[in-house]
Coordinates of C-alpha atoms in Angstrom, one line a residue:
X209 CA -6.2 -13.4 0.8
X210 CA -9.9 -13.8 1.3
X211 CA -11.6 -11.5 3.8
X212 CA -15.5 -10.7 4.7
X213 CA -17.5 -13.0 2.7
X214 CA -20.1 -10.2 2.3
X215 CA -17.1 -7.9 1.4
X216 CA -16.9 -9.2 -2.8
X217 CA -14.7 -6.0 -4.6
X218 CA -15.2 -3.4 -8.0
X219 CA -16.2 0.1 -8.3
X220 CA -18.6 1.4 -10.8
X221 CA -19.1 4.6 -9.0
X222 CA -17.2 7.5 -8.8
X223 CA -17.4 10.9 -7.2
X224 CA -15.8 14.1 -7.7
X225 CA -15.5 15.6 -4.3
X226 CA -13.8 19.3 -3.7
X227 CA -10.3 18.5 -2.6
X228 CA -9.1 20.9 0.2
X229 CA -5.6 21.1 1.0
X230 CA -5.5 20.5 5.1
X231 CA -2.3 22.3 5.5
X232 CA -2.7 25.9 3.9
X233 CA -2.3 29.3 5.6
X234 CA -4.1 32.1 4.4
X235 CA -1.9 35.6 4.7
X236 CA -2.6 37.9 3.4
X237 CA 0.0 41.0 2.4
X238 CA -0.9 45.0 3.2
X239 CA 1.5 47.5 1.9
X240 CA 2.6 49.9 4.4
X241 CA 4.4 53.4 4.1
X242 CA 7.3 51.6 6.3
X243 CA 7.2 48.8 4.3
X244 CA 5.3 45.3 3.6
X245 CA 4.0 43.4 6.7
X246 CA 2.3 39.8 6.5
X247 CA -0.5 39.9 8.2
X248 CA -2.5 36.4 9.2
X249 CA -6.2 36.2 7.5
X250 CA -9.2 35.3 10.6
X251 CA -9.2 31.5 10.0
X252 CA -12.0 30.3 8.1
X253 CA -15.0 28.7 10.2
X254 CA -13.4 24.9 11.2
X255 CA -14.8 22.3 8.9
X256 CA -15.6 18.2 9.6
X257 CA -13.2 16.2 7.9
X258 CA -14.6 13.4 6.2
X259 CA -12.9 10.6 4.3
X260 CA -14.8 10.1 0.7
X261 CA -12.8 7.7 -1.5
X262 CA -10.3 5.3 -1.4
X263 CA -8.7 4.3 -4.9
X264 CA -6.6 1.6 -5.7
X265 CA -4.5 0.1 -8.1
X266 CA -5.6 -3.5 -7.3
X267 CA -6.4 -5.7 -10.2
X268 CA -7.4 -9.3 -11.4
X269 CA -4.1 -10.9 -10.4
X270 CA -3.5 -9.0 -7.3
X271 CA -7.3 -9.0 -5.5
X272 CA -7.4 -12.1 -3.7
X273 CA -4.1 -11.2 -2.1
X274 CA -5.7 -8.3 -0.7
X275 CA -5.4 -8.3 3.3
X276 CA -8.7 -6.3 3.7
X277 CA -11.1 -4.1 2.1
X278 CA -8.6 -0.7 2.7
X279 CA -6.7 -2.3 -0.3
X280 CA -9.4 -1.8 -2.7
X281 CA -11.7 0.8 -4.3
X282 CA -14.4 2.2 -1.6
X283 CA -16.8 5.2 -1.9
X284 CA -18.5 6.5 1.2
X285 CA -21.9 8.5 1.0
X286 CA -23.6 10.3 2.9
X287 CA -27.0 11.5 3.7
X288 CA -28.1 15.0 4.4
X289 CA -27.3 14.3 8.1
X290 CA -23.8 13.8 7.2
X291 CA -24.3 9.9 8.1
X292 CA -22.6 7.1 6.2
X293 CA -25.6 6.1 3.8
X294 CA -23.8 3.8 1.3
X295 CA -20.4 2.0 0.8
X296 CA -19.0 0.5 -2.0
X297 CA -16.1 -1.5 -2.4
X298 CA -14.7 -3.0 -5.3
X299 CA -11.6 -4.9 -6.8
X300 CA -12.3 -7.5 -9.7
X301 CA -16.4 -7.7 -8.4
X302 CA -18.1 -5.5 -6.3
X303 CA -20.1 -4.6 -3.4
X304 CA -22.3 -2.1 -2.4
X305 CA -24.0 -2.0 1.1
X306 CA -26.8 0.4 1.4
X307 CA -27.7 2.0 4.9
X308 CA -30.9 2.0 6.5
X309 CA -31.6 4.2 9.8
X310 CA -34.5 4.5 12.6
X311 CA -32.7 7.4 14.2
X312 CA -29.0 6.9 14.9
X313 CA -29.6 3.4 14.9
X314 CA -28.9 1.0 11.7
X315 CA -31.8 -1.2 11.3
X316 CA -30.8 -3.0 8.1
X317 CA -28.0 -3.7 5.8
X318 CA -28.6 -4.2 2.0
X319 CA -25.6 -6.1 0.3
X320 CA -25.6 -6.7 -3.8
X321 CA -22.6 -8.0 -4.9
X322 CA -22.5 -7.7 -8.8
X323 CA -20.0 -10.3 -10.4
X324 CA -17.8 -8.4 -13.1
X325 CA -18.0 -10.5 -16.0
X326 CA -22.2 -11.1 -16.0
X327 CA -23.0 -8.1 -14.8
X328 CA -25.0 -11.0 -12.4
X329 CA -26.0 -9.6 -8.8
X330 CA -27.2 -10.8 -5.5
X331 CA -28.8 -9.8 -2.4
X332 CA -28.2 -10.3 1.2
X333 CA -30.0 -7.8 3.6
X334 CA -29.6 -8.4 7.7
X335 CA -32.1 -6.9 9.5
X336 CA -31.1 -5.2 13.6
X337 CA -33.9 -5.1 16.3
X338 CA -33.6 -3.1 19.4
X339 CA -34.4 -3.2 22.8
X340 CA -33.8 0.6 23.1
X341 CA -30.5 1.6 22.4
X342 CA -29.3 -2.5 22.7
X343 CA -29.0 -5.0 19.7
X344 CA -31.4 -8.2 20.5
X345 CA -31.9 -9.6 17.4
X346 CA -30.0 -10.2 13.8
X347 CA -31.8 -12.2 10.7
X348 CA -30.4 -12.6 7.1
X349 CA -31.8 -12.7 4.1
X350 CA -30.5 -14.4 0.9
X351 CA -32.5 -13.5 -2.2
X352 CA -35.2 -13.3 0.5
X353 CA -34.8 -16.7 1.8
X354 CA -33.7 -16.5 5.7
X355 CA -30.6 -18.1 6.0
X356 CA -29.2 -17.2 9.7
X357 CA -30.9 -15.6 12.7
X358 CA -29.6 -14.6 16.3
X359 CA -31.3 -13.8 19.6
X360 CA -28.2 -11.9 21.8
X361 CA -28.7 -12.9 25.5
X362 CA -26.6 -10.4 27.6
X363 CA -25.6 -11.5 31.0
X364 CA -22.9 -8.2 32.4
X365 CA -20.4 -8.3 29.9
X366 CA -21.2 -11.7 28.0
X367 CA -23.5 -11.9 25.1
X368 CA -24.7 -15.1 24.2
X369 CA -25.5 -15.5 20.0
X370 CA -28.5 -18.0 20.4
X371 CA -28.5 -19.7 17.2
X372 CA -32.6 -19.8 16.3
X373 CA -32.5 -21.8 13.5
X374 CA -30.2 -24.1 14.3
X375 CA -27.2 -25.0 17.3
X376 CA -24.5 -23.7 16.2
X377 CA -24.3 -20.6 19.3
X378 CA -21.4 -18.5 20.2
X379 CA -20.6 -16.3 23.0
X380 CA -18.7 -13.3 23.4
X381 CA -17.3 -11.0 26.5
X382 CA -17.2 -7.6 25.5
X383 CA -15.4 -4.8 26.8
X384 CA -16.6 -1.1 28.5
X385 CA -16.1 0.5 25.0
X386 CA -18.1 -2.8 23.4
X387 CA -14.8 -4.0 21.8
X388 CA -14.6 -8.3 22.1
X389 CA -12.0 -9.5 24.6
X390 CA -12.9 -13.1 23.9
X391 CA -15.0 -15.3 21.4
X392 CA -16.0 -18.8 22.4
X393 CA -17.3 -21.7 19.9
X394 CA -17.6 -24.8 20.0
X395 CA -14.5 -25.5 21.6
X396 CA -12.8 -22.8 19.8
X397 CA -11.6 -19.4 21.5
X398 CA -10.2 -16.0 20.6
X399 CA -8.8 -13.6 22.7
X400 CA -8.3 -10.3 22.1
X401 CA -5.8 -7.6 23.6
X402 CA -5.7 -3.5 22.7
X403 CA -3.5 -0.7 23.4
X404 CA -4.6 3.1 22.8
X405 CA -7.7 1.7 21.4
X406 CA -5.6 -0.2 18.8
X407 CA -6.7 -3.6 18.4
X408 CA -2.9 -5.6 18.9
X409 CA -3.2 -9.1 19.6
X410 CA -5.4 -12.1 19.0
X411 CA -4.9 -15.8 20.3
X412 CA -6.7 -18.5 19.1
X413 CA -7.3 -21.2 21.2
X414 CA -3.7 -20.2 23.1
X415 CA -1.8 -21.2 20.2
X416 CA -1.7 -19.1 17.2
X417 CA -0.7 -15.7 17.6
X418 CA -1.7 -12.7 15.4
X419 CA -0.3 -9.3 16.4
X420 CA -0.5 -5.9 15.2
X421 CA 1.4 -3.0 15.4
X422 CA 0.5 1.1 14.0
X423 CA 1.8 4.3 13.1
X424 CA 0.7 7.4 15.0
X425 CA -1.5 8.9 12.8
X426 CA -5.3 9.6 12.3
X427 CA -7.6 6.4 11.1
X428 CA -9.7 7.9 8.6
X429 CA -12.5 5.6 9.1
X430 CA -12.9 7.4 12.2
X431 CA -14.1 10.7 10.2
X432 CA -17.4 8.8 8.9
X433 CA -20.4 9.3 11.2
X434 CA -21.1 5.6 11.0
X435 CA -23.0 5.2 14.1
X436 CA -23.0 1.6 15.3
X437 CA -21.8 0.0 11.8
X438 CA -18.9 -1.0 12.7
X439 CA -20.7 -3.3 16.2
X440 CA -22.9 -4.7 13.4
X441 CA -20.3 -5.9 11.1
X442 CA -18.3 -7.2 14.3
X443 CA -21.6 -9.3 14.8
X444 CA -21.9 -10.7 11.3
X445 CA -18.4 -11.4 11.7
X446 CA -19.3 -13.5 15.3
X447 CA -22.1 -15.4 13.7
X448 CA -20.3 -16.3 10.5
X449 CA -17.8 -18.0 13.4
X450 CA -14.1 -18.4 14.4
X451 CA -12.3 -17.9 10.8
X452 CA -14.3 -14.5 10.2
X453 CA -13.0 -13.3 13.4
X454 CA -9.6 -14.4 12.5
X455 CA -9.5 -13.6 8.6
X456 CA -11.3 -10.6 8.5
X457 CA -12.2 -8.5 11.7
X458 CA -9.0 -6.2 12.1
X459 CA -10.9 -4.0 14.2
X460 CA -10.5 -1.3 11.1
X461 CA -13.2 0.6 11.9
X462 CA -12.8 1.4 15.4
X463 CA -8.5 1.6 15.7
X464 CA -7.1 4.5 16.3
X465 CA -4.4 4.6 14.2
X466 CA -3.3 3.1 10.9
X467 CA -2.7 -0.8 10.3
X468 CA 1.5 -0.7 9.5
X469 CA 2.4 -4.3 10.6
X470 CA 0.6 -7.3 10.8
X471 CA 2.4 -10.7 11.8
X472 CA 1.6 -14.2 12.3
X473 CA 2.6 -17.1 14.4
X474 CA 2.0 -21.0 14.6
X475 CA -1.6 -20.6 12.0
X476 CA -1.5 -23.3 9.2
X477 CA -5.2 -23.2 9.0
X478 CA -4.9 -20.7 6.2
X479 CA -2.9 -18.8 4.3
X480 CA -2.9 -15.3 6.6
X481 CA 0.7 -14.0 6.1
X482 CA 2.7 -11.2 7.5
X483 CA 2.1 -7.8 6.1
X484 CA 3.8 -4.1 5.9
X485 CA 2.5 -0.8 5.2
X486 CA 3.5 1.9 4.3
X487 CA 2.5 5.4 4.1
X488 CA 2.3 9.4 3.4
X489 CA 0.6 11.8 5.3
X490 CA -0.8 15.0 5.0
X491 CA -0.6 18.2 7.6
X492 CA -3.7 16.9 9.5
X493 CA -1.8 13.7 9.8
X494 CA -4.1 11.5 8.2
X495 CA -2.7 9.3 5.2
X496 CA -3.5 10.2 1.7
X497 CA -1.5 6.8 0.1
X498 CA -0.6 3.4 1.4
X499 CA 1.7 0.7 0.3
X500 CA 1.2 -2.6 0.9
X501 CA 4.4 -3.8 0.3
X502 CA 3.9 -8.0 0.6
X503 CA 1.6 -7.1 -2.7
X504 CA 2.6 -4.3 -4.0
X505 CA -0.9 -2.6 -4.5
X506 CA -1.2 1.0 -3.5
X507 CA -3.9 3.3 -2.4
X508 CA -5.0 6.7 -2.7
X509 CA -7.1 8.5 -0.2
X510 CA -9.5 11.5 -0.4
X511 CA -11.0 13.9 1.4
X512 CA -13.6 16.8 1.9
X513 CA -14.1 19.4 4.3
X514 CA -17.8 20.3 5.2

């Protein structure tokens, strides 16, 4: 399965980061006259756990059955503020989107894709503007050519995308936490339903049904400071239109638990089909592998403790 047409797949880069086992104890023994008493350690200063790598075993006949980008390679980095500063995610071809920042606020995106076999690359960069702490306008670049660009019109909880370049406009009611409840197009409509914070339903256009259910554990997205990424990906997703928002916005970086069951009902205007996964945790109860078992490709995850 497709997903995020920005979101290619391959990983050239990799990082050997200080692996910390979340559940030890420290104790420490003292010998006594009467005898030999355990004696607990003063715990060590508490750390930030951050997610750093995600490897996979995905390959050439299994990545364009992959349901989305947690089943392939990614690399987070950081910058000396501990903020997410570039991503790369990769399967057969890859992807790297670099980070730029005005404060805690991303003011432009900077995809290359890099096809395997050439070794050929391209560029898409989207550029944010601000009208203080709000998102009023997105443009994108293709090998510096503008290709899309969005005024957002916000009326209490409805933004209007106004399509600059062209008519093709869509609107979106957002909730308190800026999560979409409903997506509107053309004719077309979405609507969305959480639980805990757990994106679990979407209906499109009161027919199709796609629902989600979760495990009880961490999301380790969650551990990456990256401040309002995930409301600009939604976004690209919302421009790029109904199947985006269907295809590939799971809600992965803002859930607050793990993905475990995906299921779908009266679609055949694609090939979206049911998925399971499966997974093992460690002490802090955040996962450290996942199997997805409708194709059978497996990921690793790893972490460090600053």
């Amino acid at each position: 399965m497709k997903h995020y047409s920005l979101i290619l797949t391959a990983l050239f880069l990799l990082i050997s980061c200080n692996k910390v086992n979340l559940s030890e104890e420290v104790l420490q023994t003292i010998e006594v006259a009467e005898g030999e008493i355990e004696v607990a350690t003063e715990p060590k200063e508490a750390g930030t756990i951050k997610l750093v790598e995600i490897t996979s075993n995905i390959n050439s006949s299994t990545a364009n059955n992959s349901f989305d980008f947690t089943d392939e390679n990614n690399l987070f980095l950081n910058n000396s503020n501990a903020e997410l500063s570039s991503w790369k995610i990769t399967a057969t071809n890859s992807l790297q989107i670099d980070i730029s920042l005005e404060g805690k606020k991303i003011t432009k995106l900077k995809f290359t894709s890099t096809e395997k076999e050439t070794q050929a690359t391209n560029i898409t960069e989207t550029v944010v503007e601000y009208d203080g702490s709000t998102i009023h306008h997105i443009a994108s670049t293709y090998e510096g050519e503008v290709y899309q660009k969005y005024d957002l019109v916000y009326t209490d909880q409805t933004i209007l995308f106004k399509d600059v370049l062209g008519t093709r406009d869509r609107t979106i009611v957002v909730n308190s936490d800026g999560t979409i409840s409903k997506f509107s197009q053309e004719g077309i409509s979405i609507q969305f339903e959480y639980v805990n914070d757990n994106l679990t339903k979407k209906i499109l256009n009161e027919t199709s049904i796609f629902e989600y259910a979760y495990d009880d554990k961490r999301n380790p997205l969650k551990t990456l400071e990256s401040l309002n990424l995930a409301t600009i990906l939604n976004y690209l997703n919302v421009i790029g239109g109904w199947e985006f928002l269907i295809t590939d916005d799971h809600n992965l970086w803002k859930n607050t638990n793990n993905l475990t069951k995906f299921t779908v009902e009266n679609y055949t205007l694609g090939n979206l089909e049911d998925q399971t996964f499966s997974y093992e945790y460690d002490a802090e109860d955040f996962p450290i592998q996942k199997m997805n078992t409708a194709n059978s490709i497996l990921t690793k995850y790893s972490y460090s403790l600053d």
